[in-house]
Amino acid sequence: MIKNIFLPDQFGAYYLFAKRILGIHIGKIALHATVLYARANTITIEQCIEIPFDGLEGTDAAERTSKAVIQLIEQIGPVDDIHSAIASSVVVFKELRIPFASYEKIALIVPFEVEPLLPFALADAVVDFIITHVDQENHAHILVAAVQKIHITQQLELLAQAGINPQRISIDLLDLYSLYRSIAHLQSNTSTALITINVQDTSIAYLDGGQLRFIRTLQNGTLPLAKQVADALSITPAQAMEHIMRFGVQNTDWPEYAQAIKQALNGFWDGMQFTLGSFAAQASNQVPLGSIQLLGIGASLKGIAPYAQEYLKINVTLFDIPAIGTIPHVILKAGVTISLQAVTSTGIGLPTPMTSQFNLRKNEFEITNPIVLYKQLAVMGTLTLLLLISLFTYSYLQLSILQTEVTESEEEAIHTVTERFKNLDTEGGNLDDILDNA
């Protein structure tokens, strides 16, 4: 179709042509995906899907992930754009202040500004950034993300095994932050931490007055918690995990379990409190942390938010999922439920102004489509040929009309002369000869 050859998909936030967008978040134990339908200036969240890796055949995690992606594509049908994300745990983040706010100008200097700060060669990495704040002096505060190329290669190869090629590769926590910033009533001048408790680790996004300042991943999640509980109760980690997911920190008839889970959680929150305290000390206003919002599989543990709030003496809540439906031009389709584990995949798929230009598919990873290029050249050649034929035909017709008018005018002039000069010999002569004879 002509729209896929020459016309852009959208102008700003307005979609000229409807498209389905798939956001994929690859976890340790499951694949989470969100399907969105963008049309005009409205984006509808159509589906949220979870495909556990447990039960899928495969010799390793990569093979099981590939099979989960294949199953996902079969389930949702064709999509126009695919967005995936790199885990923030393998990304190096650096905060910079630039003396101007033009995105294009910043993009030109970022690689040179961040190169001396990286623990690896710039040539071995892909660098991109988001603007988190523009101060009163029109200086941009940016968060630069540097990812080694090997991680991008691995993700592309993993998805290629399932037969898909994502148009965009971002970073999970940056998309989560951008989603959060799109929800107006969640914004605050105090400090906030978005904490995603995963199976093997926990990621922290620390916001200072709404500005993303720090990102860190701690190697502590629900699995380490289960191992601590298992050791304390002399049971297997699988048994401990089952009990944790079933009862959380609620009171049970097993007092030894209640004591073991609380001891494990106390150690977990002690480490979290130390990290958050160091962030608060480095923040510009050094204001103590005001609130925590929990996401991920660990946030689904029964009673974890009130327990953490009582232990930390800080306002701790689960991420406000219904608030996603309050984002301007975003609609949650009736019957669709977004879980605490699916919030990140929703952020990955949802186009937002803050991360709209962020894409790790740069340089050798930039997506190309030679078929479209060939179509463009073929269509351009055909249109050029049609234009030349049209010009030739138009010129020929105009010349024919002009020649006819000249002939008729000459005949009329000859008739007028012969009427006046009755004895004039006009046989075989043209207008000039007749006029000379007259």
GROMACS .gro file of C-alpha atoms in nm:
model
  438
    1MET     CA    1   0.000   0.000   0.000
    2ILE     CA    2   0.108   0.355  -0.071
    3LYS     CA    3   0.099   0.444   0.301
    4ASN     CA    4   0.376   0.193   0.371
    5ILE     CA    5   0.595   0.335   0.096
    6PHE     CA    6   0.594   0.713   0.120
    7LEU     CA    7   0.368   0.846   0.394
    8PRO     CA    8   0.478   0.859   0.762
    9ASP     CA    9   0.282   0.664   1.022
   10GLN     CA   10   0.214   0.966   1.236
   11PHE     CA   11   0.256   1.337   1.286
   12GLY     CA   12   0.348   1.401   1.648
   13ALA     CA   13   0.099   1.213   1.863
   14TYR     CA   14  -0.155   1.181   1.580
   15TYR     CA   15  -0.157   0.851   1.392
   16LEU     CA   16  -0.240   0.891   1.024
   17PHE     CA   17  -0.291   0.517   0.991
   18ALA     CA   18  -0.405   0.276   1.261
   19LYS     CA   19  -0.141   0.041   1.395
   20ARG     CA   20  -0.107  -0.236   1.654
   21ILE     CA   21   0.191  -0.209   1.886
   22LEU     CA   22   0.335  -0.494   2.092
   23GLY     CA   23   0.541  -0.427   2.405
   24ILE     CA   24   0.748  -0.724   2.524
   25HIS     CA   25   0.914  -0.761   2.864
   26ILE     CA   26   1.128  -1.072   2.904
   27GLY     CA   27   1.158  -1.180   3.266
   28LYS     CA   28   1.332  -1.470   3.438
   29ILE     CA   29   1.025  -1.692   3.476
   30ALA     CA   30   0.771  -1.546   3.234
   31LEU     CA   31   0.716  -1.332   2.928
   32HIS     CA   32   0.483  -1.036   2.971
   33ALA     CA   33   0.335  -0.855   2.674
   34THR     CA   34   0.093  -0.569   2.615
   35VAL     CA   35  -0.091  -0.511   2.288
   36LEU     CA   36  -0.198  -0.156   2.206
   37TYR     CA   37  -0.407  -0.018   1.921
   38ALA     CA   38  -0.318   0.335   1.809
   39ARG     CA   39  -0.558   0.527   1.590
   40ALA     CA   40  -0.581   0.903   1.533
   41ASN     CA   41  -0.496   1.052   1.874
   42THR     CA   42  -0.618   0.757   2.085
   43ILE     CA   43  -0.427   0.453   2.211
   44THR     CA   44  -0.626   0.157   2.339
   45ILE     CA   45  -0.470  -0.106   2.563
   46GLU     CA   46  -0.621  -0.420   2.410
   47GLN     CA   47  -0.450  -0.713   2.581
   48CYS     CA   48  -0.209  -0.796   2.862
   49ILE     CA   49  -0.064  -1.145   2.832
   50GLU     CA   50   0.160  -1.355   3.056
   51ILE     CA   51   0.329  -1.669   2.926
   52PRO     CA   52   0.516  -1.858   3.201
   53PHE     CA   53   0.834  -2.035   3.098
   54ASP     CA   54   0.755  -2.321   3.332
   55GLY     CA   55   0.615  -2.604   3.123
   56LEU     CA   56   0.767  -2.488   2.794
   57GLU     CA   57   1.005  -2.736   2.638
   58GLY     CA   58   1.364  -2.622   2.600
   59THR     CA   59   1.715  -2.697   2.708
   60ASP     CA   60   1.791  -2.346   2.829
   61ALA     CA   61   1.627  -2.012   2.913
   62ALA     CA   62   1.690  -1.870   2.564
   63GLU     CA   63   1.508  -2.157   2.394
   64ARG     CA   64   1.213  -2.135   2.633
   65THR     CA   65   1.196  -1.758   2.580
   66SER     CA   66   1.196  -1.804   2.204
   67LYS     CA   67   0.912  -2.055   2.226
   68ALA     CA   68   0.718  -1.820   2.453
   69VAL     CA   69   0.753  -1.539   2.196
   70ILE     CA   70   0.636  -1.772   1.917
   71GLN     CA   71   0.334  -1.871   2.126
   72LEU     CA   72   0.265  -1.503   2.194
   73ILE     CA   73   0.268  -1.405   1.826
   74GLU     CA   74   0.038  -1.697   1.740
   75GLN     CA   75  -0.200  -1.583   2.011
   76ILE     CA   76  -0.223  -1.212   1.929
   77GLY     CA   77  -0.197  -1.220   1.551
   78PRO     CA   78  -0.018  -0.966   1.330
   79VAL     CA   79   0.118  -0.640   1.471
   80ASP     CA   80   0.276  -0.337   1.304
   81ASP     CA   81   0.541  -0.239   1.559
   82ILE     CA   82   0.726  -0.445   1.821
   83HIS     CA   83   0.897  -0.282   2.118
   84SER     CA   84   1.132  -0.471   2.350
   85ALA     CA   85   1.359  -0.360   2.632
   86ILE     CA   86   1.699  -0.431   2.783
   87ALA     CA   87   1.713  -0.496   3.158
   88SER     CA   88   1.846  -0.195   3.347
   89SER     CA   89   2.084  -0.424   3.540
   90VAL     CA   90   2.321  -0.438   3.239
   91VAL     CA   91   2.306  -0.064   3.164
   92VAL     CA   92   2.542   0.210   3.278
   93PHE     CA   93   2.354   0.531   3.365
   94LYS     CA   94   2.514   0.874   3.391
   95GLU     CA   95   2.345   1.202   3.479
   96LEU     CA   96   2.463   1.513   3.293
   97ARG     CA   97   2.369   1.881   3.286
   98ILE     CA   98   2.394   2.039   2.942
   99PRO     CA   99   2.396   2.420   2.890
  100PHE     CA  100   2.117   2.409   2.631
  101ALA     CA  101   1.792   2.219   2.584
  102SER     CA  102   1.780   2.135   2.213
  103TYR     CA  103   1.746   1.759   2.171
  104GLU     CA  104   1.927   1.760   1.837
  105LYS     CA  105   2.223   1.956   1.975
  106ILE     CA  106   2.244   1.736   2.285
  107ALA     CA  107   2.249   1.423   2.068
  108LEU     CA  108   2.560   1.553   1.890
  109ILE     CA  109   2.768   1.595   2.205
  110VAL     CA  110   2.643   1.319   2.437
  111PRO     CA  111   2.886   1.048   2.316
  112PHE     CA  112   3.185   1.274   2.376
  113GLU     CA  113   3.059   1.392   2.715
  114VAL     CA  114   2.992   1.043   2.847
  115GLU     CA  115   3.290   0.858   2.694
  116PRO     CA  116   3.537   0.928   2.980
  117LEU     CA  117   3.276   0.813   3.234
  118LEU     CA  118   3.222   0.466   3.089
  119PRO     CA  119   3.387   0.147   3.222
  120PHE     CA  120   3.412   0.016   2.864
  121ALA     CA  121   3.510   0.157   2.525
  122LEU     CA  122   3.254   0.382   2.359
  123ALA     CA  123   3.306   0.189   2.035
  124ASP     CA  124   3.171  -0.123   2.209
  125ALA     CA  125   2.851   0.045   2.326
  126VAL     CA  126   2.534   0.217   2.210
  127VAL     CA  127   2.450   0.542   2.386
  128ASP     CA  128   2.118   0.724   2.408
  129PHE     CA  129   1.953   0.961   2.655
  130ILE     CA  130   1.632   1.116   2.783
  131ILE     CA  131   1.577   1.471   2.904
  132THR     CA  132   1.448   1.448   3.261
  133HIS     CA  133   1.433   1.819   3.344
  134VAL     CA  134   1.497   2.166   3.199
  135ASP     CA  135   1.582   2.422   3.467
  136GLN     CA  136   1.516   2.797   3.479
  137GLU     CA  137   1.846   2.868   3.303
  138ASN     CA  138   1.729   2.654   3.008
  139HIS     CA  139   1.990   2.390   3.095
  140ALA     CA  140   1.887   2.033   3.025
  141HIS     CA  141   1.931   1.760   3.286
  142ILE     CA  142   1.969   1.435   3.098
  143LEU     CA  143   2.006   1.071   3.194
  144VAL     CA  144   2.243   0.892   2.958
  145ALA     CA  145   2.221   0.516   2.911
  146ALA     CA  146   2.515   0.320   2.772
  147VAL     CA  147   2.464  -0.044   2.676
  148GLN     CA  148   2.734  -0.278   2.552
  149LYS     CA  149   2.658  -0.399   2.201
  150ILE     CA  150   2.677  -0.763   2.307
  151HIS     CA  151   2.354  -0.724   2.509
  152ILE     CA  152   2.169  -0.573   2.213
  153THR     CA  153   2.302  -0.848   1.985
  154GLN     CA  154   2.184  -1.116   2.227
  155GLN     CA  155   1.835  -0.973   2.248
  156LEU     CA  156   1.802  -0.936   1.871
  157GLU     CA  157   1.923  -1.293   1.819
  158LEU     CA  158   1.683  -1.420   2.084
  159LEU     CA  159   1.385  -1.251   1.918
  160ALA     CA  160   1.507  -1.349   1.570
  161GLN     CA  161   1.478  -1.715   1.674
  162ALA     CA  162   1.106  -1.646   1.715
  163GLY     CA  163   1.092  -1.476   1.376
  164ILE     CA  164   1.046  -1.117   1.493
  165ASN     CA  165   1.256  -0.805   1.451
  166PRO     CA  166   1.167  -0.524   1.696
  167GLN     CA  167   1.148  -0.171   1.564
  168ARG     CA  168   1.252  -0.032   1.902
  169ILE     CA  169   1.476  -0.149   2.186
  170SER     CA  170   1.459   0.056   2.504
  171ILE     CA  171   1.536   0.005   2.874
  172ASP     CA  172   1.272  -0.133   3.108
  173LEU     CA  173   1.305   0.121   3.390
  174LEU     CA  174   1.317   0.421   3.154
  175ASP     CA  175   0.987   0.314   2.998
  176LEU     CA  176   0.840   0.252   3.343
  177TYR     CA  177   0.950   0.601   3.451
  178SER     CA  178   0.804   0.756   3.136
  179LEU     CA  179   0.475   0.578   3.202
  180TYR     CA  180   0.475   0.707   3.560
  181ARG     CA  181   0.543   1.065   3.445
  182SER     CA  182   0.247   1.045   3.209
  183ILE     CA  183   0.008   0.998   3.504
  184ALA     CA  184  -0.058   1.354   3.619
  185HIS     CA  185  -0.206   1.293   3.964
  186LEU     CA  186   0.087   1.074   4.074
  187GLN     CA  187   0.338   1.358   4.035
  188SER     CA  188   0.482   1.507   4.352
  189ASN     CA  189   0.746   1.754   4.461
  190THR     CA  190   0.876   1.503   4.714
  191SER     CA  191   1.103   1.207   4.646
  192THR     CA  192   0.952   0.880   4.524
  193ALA     CA  193   1.096   0.535   4.461
  194LEU     CA  194   0.955   0.292   4.206
  195ILE     CA  195   1.066  -0.051   4.330
  196THR     CA  196   1.018  -0.356   4.110
  197ILE     CA  197   1.066  -0.680   4.305
  198ASN     CA  198   1.155  -0.955   4.060
  199VAL     CA  199   1.241  -1.319   4.111
  200GLN     CA  200   1.619  -1.285   4.136
  201ASP     CA  201   1.671  -0.911   4.177
  202THR     CA  202   1.503  -0.584   4.262
  203SER     CA  203   1.530  -0.266   4.055
  204ILE     CA  204   1.496   0.084   4.196
  205ALA     CA  205   1.411   0.405   4.012
  206TYR     CA  206   1.461   0.704   4.244
  207LEU     CA  207   1.270   1.020   4.154
  208ASP     CA  208   1.362   1.354   4.308
  209GLY     CA  209   1.070   1.591   4.260
  210GLY     CA  210   0.954   1.390   3.961
  211GLN     CA  211   1.299   1.386   3.801
  212LEU     CA  212   1.463   1.046   3.757
  213ARG     CA  213   1.797   1.073   3.935
  214PHE     CA  214   1.919   0.725   4.019
  215ILE     CA  215   1.870   0.369   3.896
  216ARG     CA  216   2.008   0.064   4.069
  217THR     CA  217   1.954  -0.311   4.071
  218LEU     CA  218   2.002  -0.511   4.393
  219GLN     CA  219   2.061  -0.886   4.377
  220ASN     CA  220   1.773  -0.970   4.606
  221GLY     CA  221   1.426  -1.082   4.504
  222THR     CA  222   1.160  -1.339   4.586
  223LEU     CA  223   1.391  -1.636   4.520
  224PRO     CA  224   1.658  -1.524   4.771
  225LEU     CA  225   1.376  -1.462   5.019
  226ALA     CA  226   1.246  -1.814   4.961
  227LYS     CA  227   1.594  -1.960   5.014
  228GLN     CA  228   1.628  -1.780   5.348
  229VAL     CA  229   1.287  -1.905   5.459
  230ALA     CA  230   1.373  -2.257   5.339
  231ASP     CA  231   1.697  -2.259   5.537
  232ALA     CA  232   1.518  -2.138   5.851
  233LEU     CA  233   1.243  -2.401   5.823
  234SER     CA  234   1.448  -2.688   5.677
  235ILE     CA  235   1.229  -2.718   5.370
  236THR     CA  236   1.305  -2.689   4.998
  237PRO     CA  237   1.314  -2.345   4.829
  238ALA     CA  238   1.024  -2.456   4.607
  239GLN     CA  239   0.812  -2.531   4.913
  240ALA     CA  240   0.909  -2.202   5.071
  241MET     CA  241   0.826  -2.010   4.751
  242GLU     CA  242   0.487  -2.176   4.728
  243HIS     CA  243   0.409  -2.080   5.087
  244ILE     CA  244   0.533  -1.723   5.034
  245MET     CA  245   0.322  -1.672   4.722
  246ARG     CA  246   0.020  -1.820   4.898
  247PHE     CA  247   0.036  -1.649   5.236
  248GLY     CA  248   0.283  -1.361   5.199
  249VAL     CA  249   0.335  -1.194   5.536
  250GLN     CA  250  -0.012  -1.263   5.667
  251ASN     CA  251  -0.062  -1.452   5.989
  252THR     CA  252  -0.085  -1.828   5.949
  253ASP     CA  253  -0.114  -2.133   6.170
  254TRP     CA  254   0.259  -2.186   6.125
  255PRO     CA  255   0.432  -1.945   6.364
  256GLU     CA  256   0.780  -2.057   6.257
  257TYR     CA  257   0.698  -1.950   5.900
  258ALA     CA  258   0.571  -1.612   6.018
  259GLN     CA  259   0.897  -1.552   6.203
  260ALA     CA  260   1.113  -1.673   5.911
  261ILE     CA  261   0.942  -1.458   5.647
  262LYS     CA  262   0.956  -1.149   5.867
  263GLN     CA  263   1.327  -1.199   5.933
  264ALA     CA  264   1.391  -1.240   5.559
  265LEU     CA  265   1.185  -0.933   5.475
  266ASN     CA  266   1.353  -0.727   5.746
  267GLY     CA  267   1.689  -0.802   5.591
  268PHE     CA  268   1.550  -0.720   5.247
  269TRP     CA  269   1.413  -0.383   5.358
  270ASP     CA  270   1.727  -0.301   5.556
  271GLY     CA  271   1.933  -0.327   5.238
  272MET     CA  272   1.671  -0.128   5.049
  273GLN     CA  273   1.665   0.143   5.316
  274PHE     CA  274   2.044   0.181   5.302
  275THR     CA  275   2.033   0.229   4.922
  276LEU     CA  276   1.743   0.472   4.935
  277GLY     CA  277   1.917   0.668   5.208
  278SER     CA  278   2.227   0.705   4.996
  279PHE     CA  279   2.013   0.830   4.707
  280ALA     CA  280   1.841   1.085   4.931
  281ALA     CA  281   2.180   1.212   5.051
  282GLN     CA  282   2.294   1.265   4.691
  283ALA     CA  283   1.973   1.432   4.575
  284SER     CA  284   1.985   1.804   4.511
  285ASN     CA  285   1.744   1.906   4.787
  286GLN     CA  286   1.841   1.619   5.020
  287VAL     CA  287   1.477   1.571   5.112
  288PRO     CA  288   1.402   1.234   5.276
  289LEU     CA  289   1.213   0.979   5.072
  290GLY     CA  290   0.841   1.051   5.078
  291SER     CA  291   0.682   0.744   4.922
  292ILE     CA  292   0.748   0.404   4.765
  293GLN     CA  293   0.544   0.232   4.495
  294LEU     CA  294   0.586  -0.143   4.449
  295LEU     CA  295   0.569  -0.345   4.129
  296GLY     CA  296   0.670  -0.688   4.005
  297ILE     CA  297   0.597  -1.035   4.125
  298GLY     CA  298   0.713  -0.950   4.479
  299ALA     CA  299   0.454  -0.673   4.502
  300SER     CA  300   0.181  -0.937   4.474
  301LEU     CA  301   0.282  -1.096   4.808
  302LYS     CA  302  -0.008  -1.058   5.045
  303GLY     CA  303   0.046  -0.783   5.300
  304ILE     CA  304   0.389  -0.673   5.173
  305ALA     CA  305   0.300  -0.305   5.126
  306PRO     CA  306   0.157  -0.243   5.478
  307TYR     CA  307   0.439  -0.449   5.631
  308ALA     CA  308   0.702  -0.242   5.450
  309GLN     CA  309   0.526   0.081   5.547
  310GLU     CA  310   0.526  -0.015   5.914
  311TYR     CA  311   0.888  -0.128   5.903
  312LEU     CA  312   1.028   0.168   5.706
  313LYS     CA  313   0.797   0.436   5.848
  314ILE     CA  314   0.740   0.557   5.491
  315ASN     CA  315   0.424   0.561   5.280
  316VAL     CA  316   0.439   0.236   5.079
  317THR     CA  317   0.171   0.144   4.827
  318LEU     CA  318   0.125  -0.081   4.526
  319PHE     CA  319   0.158   0.093   4.191
  320ASP     CA  320  -0.170   0.265   4.104
  321ILE     CA  321  -0.265   0.055   3.800
  322PRO     CA  322  -0.610   0.213   3.738
  323ALA     CA  323  -0.432   0.549   3.704
  324ILE     CA  324  -0.289   0.431   3.370
  325GLY     CA  325  -0.638   0.482   3.228
  326THR     CA  326  -0.619   0.854   3.322
  327ILE     CA  327  -0.328   0.921   3.086
  328PRO     CA  328  -0.455   1.158   2.814
  329HIS     CA  329  -0.572   0.975   2.498
  330VAL     CA  330  -0.514   0.632   2.658
  331ILE     CA  331  -0.809   0.394   2.693
  332LEU     CA  332  -0.816   0.064   2.878
  333LYS     CA  333  -1.033  -0.180   2.684
  334ALA     CA  334  -1.322  -0.324   2.880
  335GLY     CA  335  -1.229  -0.651   3.048
  336VAL     CA  336  -0.854  -0.595   3.025
  337THR     CA  337  -0.662  -0.625   3.351
  338ILE     CA  338  -0.305  -0.501   3.396
  339SER     CA  339  -0.118  -0.694   3.665
  340LEU     CA  340   0.169  -0.557   3.872
  341GLN     CA  341   0.401  -0.769   3.656
  342ALA     CA  342   0.257  -0.629   3.331
  343VAL     CA  343   0.300  -0.259   3.410
  344THR     CA  344   0.651  -0.260   3.265
  345SER     CA  345   0.546  -0.423   2.936
  346THR     CA  346   0.270  -0.161   2.913
  347GLY     CA  347   0.528   0.113   2.954
  348ILE     CA  348   0.750  -0.051   2.691
  349GLY     CA  349   0.470  -0.061   2.436
  350LEU     CA  350   0.304   0.272   2.514
  351PRO     CA  351   0.444   0.565   2.311
  352THR     CA  352   0.513   0.856   2.548
  353PRO     CA  353   0.671   1.196   2.476
  354MET     CA  354   0.962   1.148   2.718
  355THR     CA  355   1.102   0.833   2.555
  356SER     CA  356   0.962   0.872   2.203
  357GLN     CA  357   1.309   0.932   2.057
  358PHE     CA  358   1.493   0.681   2.275
  359ASN     CA  359   1.597   0.376   2.075
  360LEU     CA  360   1.905   0.155   2.112
  361ARG     CA  361   1.871   0.040   1.751
  362LYS     CA  362   2.143   0.274   1.629
  363ASN     CA  363   2.447   0.243   1.405
  364GLU     CA  364   2.486  -0.119   1.294
  365PHE     CA  365   2.167  -0.211   1.482
  366GLU     CA  366   1.954   0.041   1.296
  367ILE     CA  367   1.663  -0.136   1.135
  368THR     CA  368   1.659  -0.138   0.758
  369ASN     CA  369   1.403  -0.264   0.510
  370PRO     CA  370   1.553  -0.310   0.161
  371ILE     CA  371   1.218  -0.433   0.025
  372VAL     CA  372   1.058  -0.099   0.106
  373LEU     CA  373   1.355   0.079  -0.054
  374TYR     CA  374   1.314  -0.124  -0.373
  375LYS     CA  375   0.942  -0.050  -0.372
  376GLN     CA  376   1.014   0.319  -0.329
  377LEU     CA  377   1.257   0.318  -0.622
  378ALA     CA  378   1.017   0.121  -0.841
  379VAL     CA  379   0.721   0.343  -0.758
  380MET     CA  380   0.933   0.655  -0.803
  381GLY     CA  381   1.050   0.535  -1.144
  382THR     CA  382   0.695   0.448  -1.247
  383LEU     CA  383   0.562   0.785  -1.132
  384THR     CA  384   0.845   0.966  -1.314
  385LEU     CA  385   0.770   0.777  -1.636
  386LEU     CA  386   0.399   0.853  -1.605
  387LEU     CA  387   0.481   1.219  -1.545
  388LEU     CA  388   0.700   1.236  -1.858
  389ILE     CA  389   0.433   1.062  -2.067
  390SER     CA  390   0.172   1.302  -1.932
  391LEU     CA  391   0.389   1.605  -2.014
  392PHE     CA  392   0.458   1.475  -2.365
  393THR     CA  393   0.090   1.403  -2.426
  394TYR     CA  394  -0.013   1.744  -2.290
  395SER     CA  395   0.248   1.922  -2.504
  396TYR     CA  396   0.144   1.730  -2.815
  397LEU     CA  397  -0.222   1.814  -2.763
  398GLN     CA  398  -0.146   2.182  -2.699
  399LEU     CA  399   0.068   2.201  -3.014
  400SER     CA  400  -0.206   2.032  -3.216
  401ILE     CA  401  -0.464   2.280  -3.091
  402LEU     CA  402  -0.232   2.571  -3.162
  403GLN     CA  403  -0.158   2.443  -3.515
  404THR     CA  404  -0.530   2.408  -3.583
  405GLU     CA  405  -0.595   2.762  -3.464
  406VAL     CA  406  -0.311   2.898  -3.683
  407THR     CA  407  -0.446   2.715  -3.989
  408GLU     CA  408  -0.800   2.841  -3.928
  409SER     CA  409  -0.674   3.197  -3.877
  410GLU     CA  410  -0.473   3.182  -4.200
  411GLU     CA  411  -0.772   3.051  -4.398
  412GLU     CA  412  -0.992   3.325  -4.252
  413ALA     CA  413  -0.736   3.590  -4.350
  414ILE     CA  414  -0.712   3.453  -4.706
  415HIS     CA  415  -1.090   3.456  -4.733
  416THR     CA  416  -1.102   3.820  -4.619
  417VAL     CA  417  -0.837   3.928  -4.873
  418THR     CA  418  -1.003   3.747  -5.163
  419GLU     CA  419  -1.336   3.903  -5.077
  420ARG     CA  420  -1.183   4.249  -5.108
  421PHE     CA  421  -0.969   4.184  -5.417
  422LYS     CA  422  -1.200   3.994  -5.650
  423ASN     CA  423  -0.951   3.949  -5.935
  424LEU     CA  424  -0.669   3.828  -5.712
  425ASP     CA  425  -0.511   3.495  -5.808
  426THR     CA  426  -0.496   3.285  -5.488
  427GLU     CA  427  -0.450   2.942  -5.632
  428GLY     CA  428  -0.162   2.752  -5.464
  429GLY     CA  429  -0.042   3.052  -5.263
  430ASN     CA  430  -0.002   3.094  -4.891
  431LEU     CA  431  -0.109   3.399  -4.693
  432ASP     CA  432   0.223   3.583  -4.737
  433ASP     CA  433   0.219   3.536  -5.122
  434ILE     CA  434  -0.144   3.642  -5.143
  435LEU     CA  435  -0.075   3.955  -4.941
  436ASP     CA  436   0.220   4.042  -5.170
  437ASN     CA  437   0.001   4.000  -5.482
  438ALA     CA  438  -0.270   4.213  -5.326
   0.00000   0.00000   0.00000
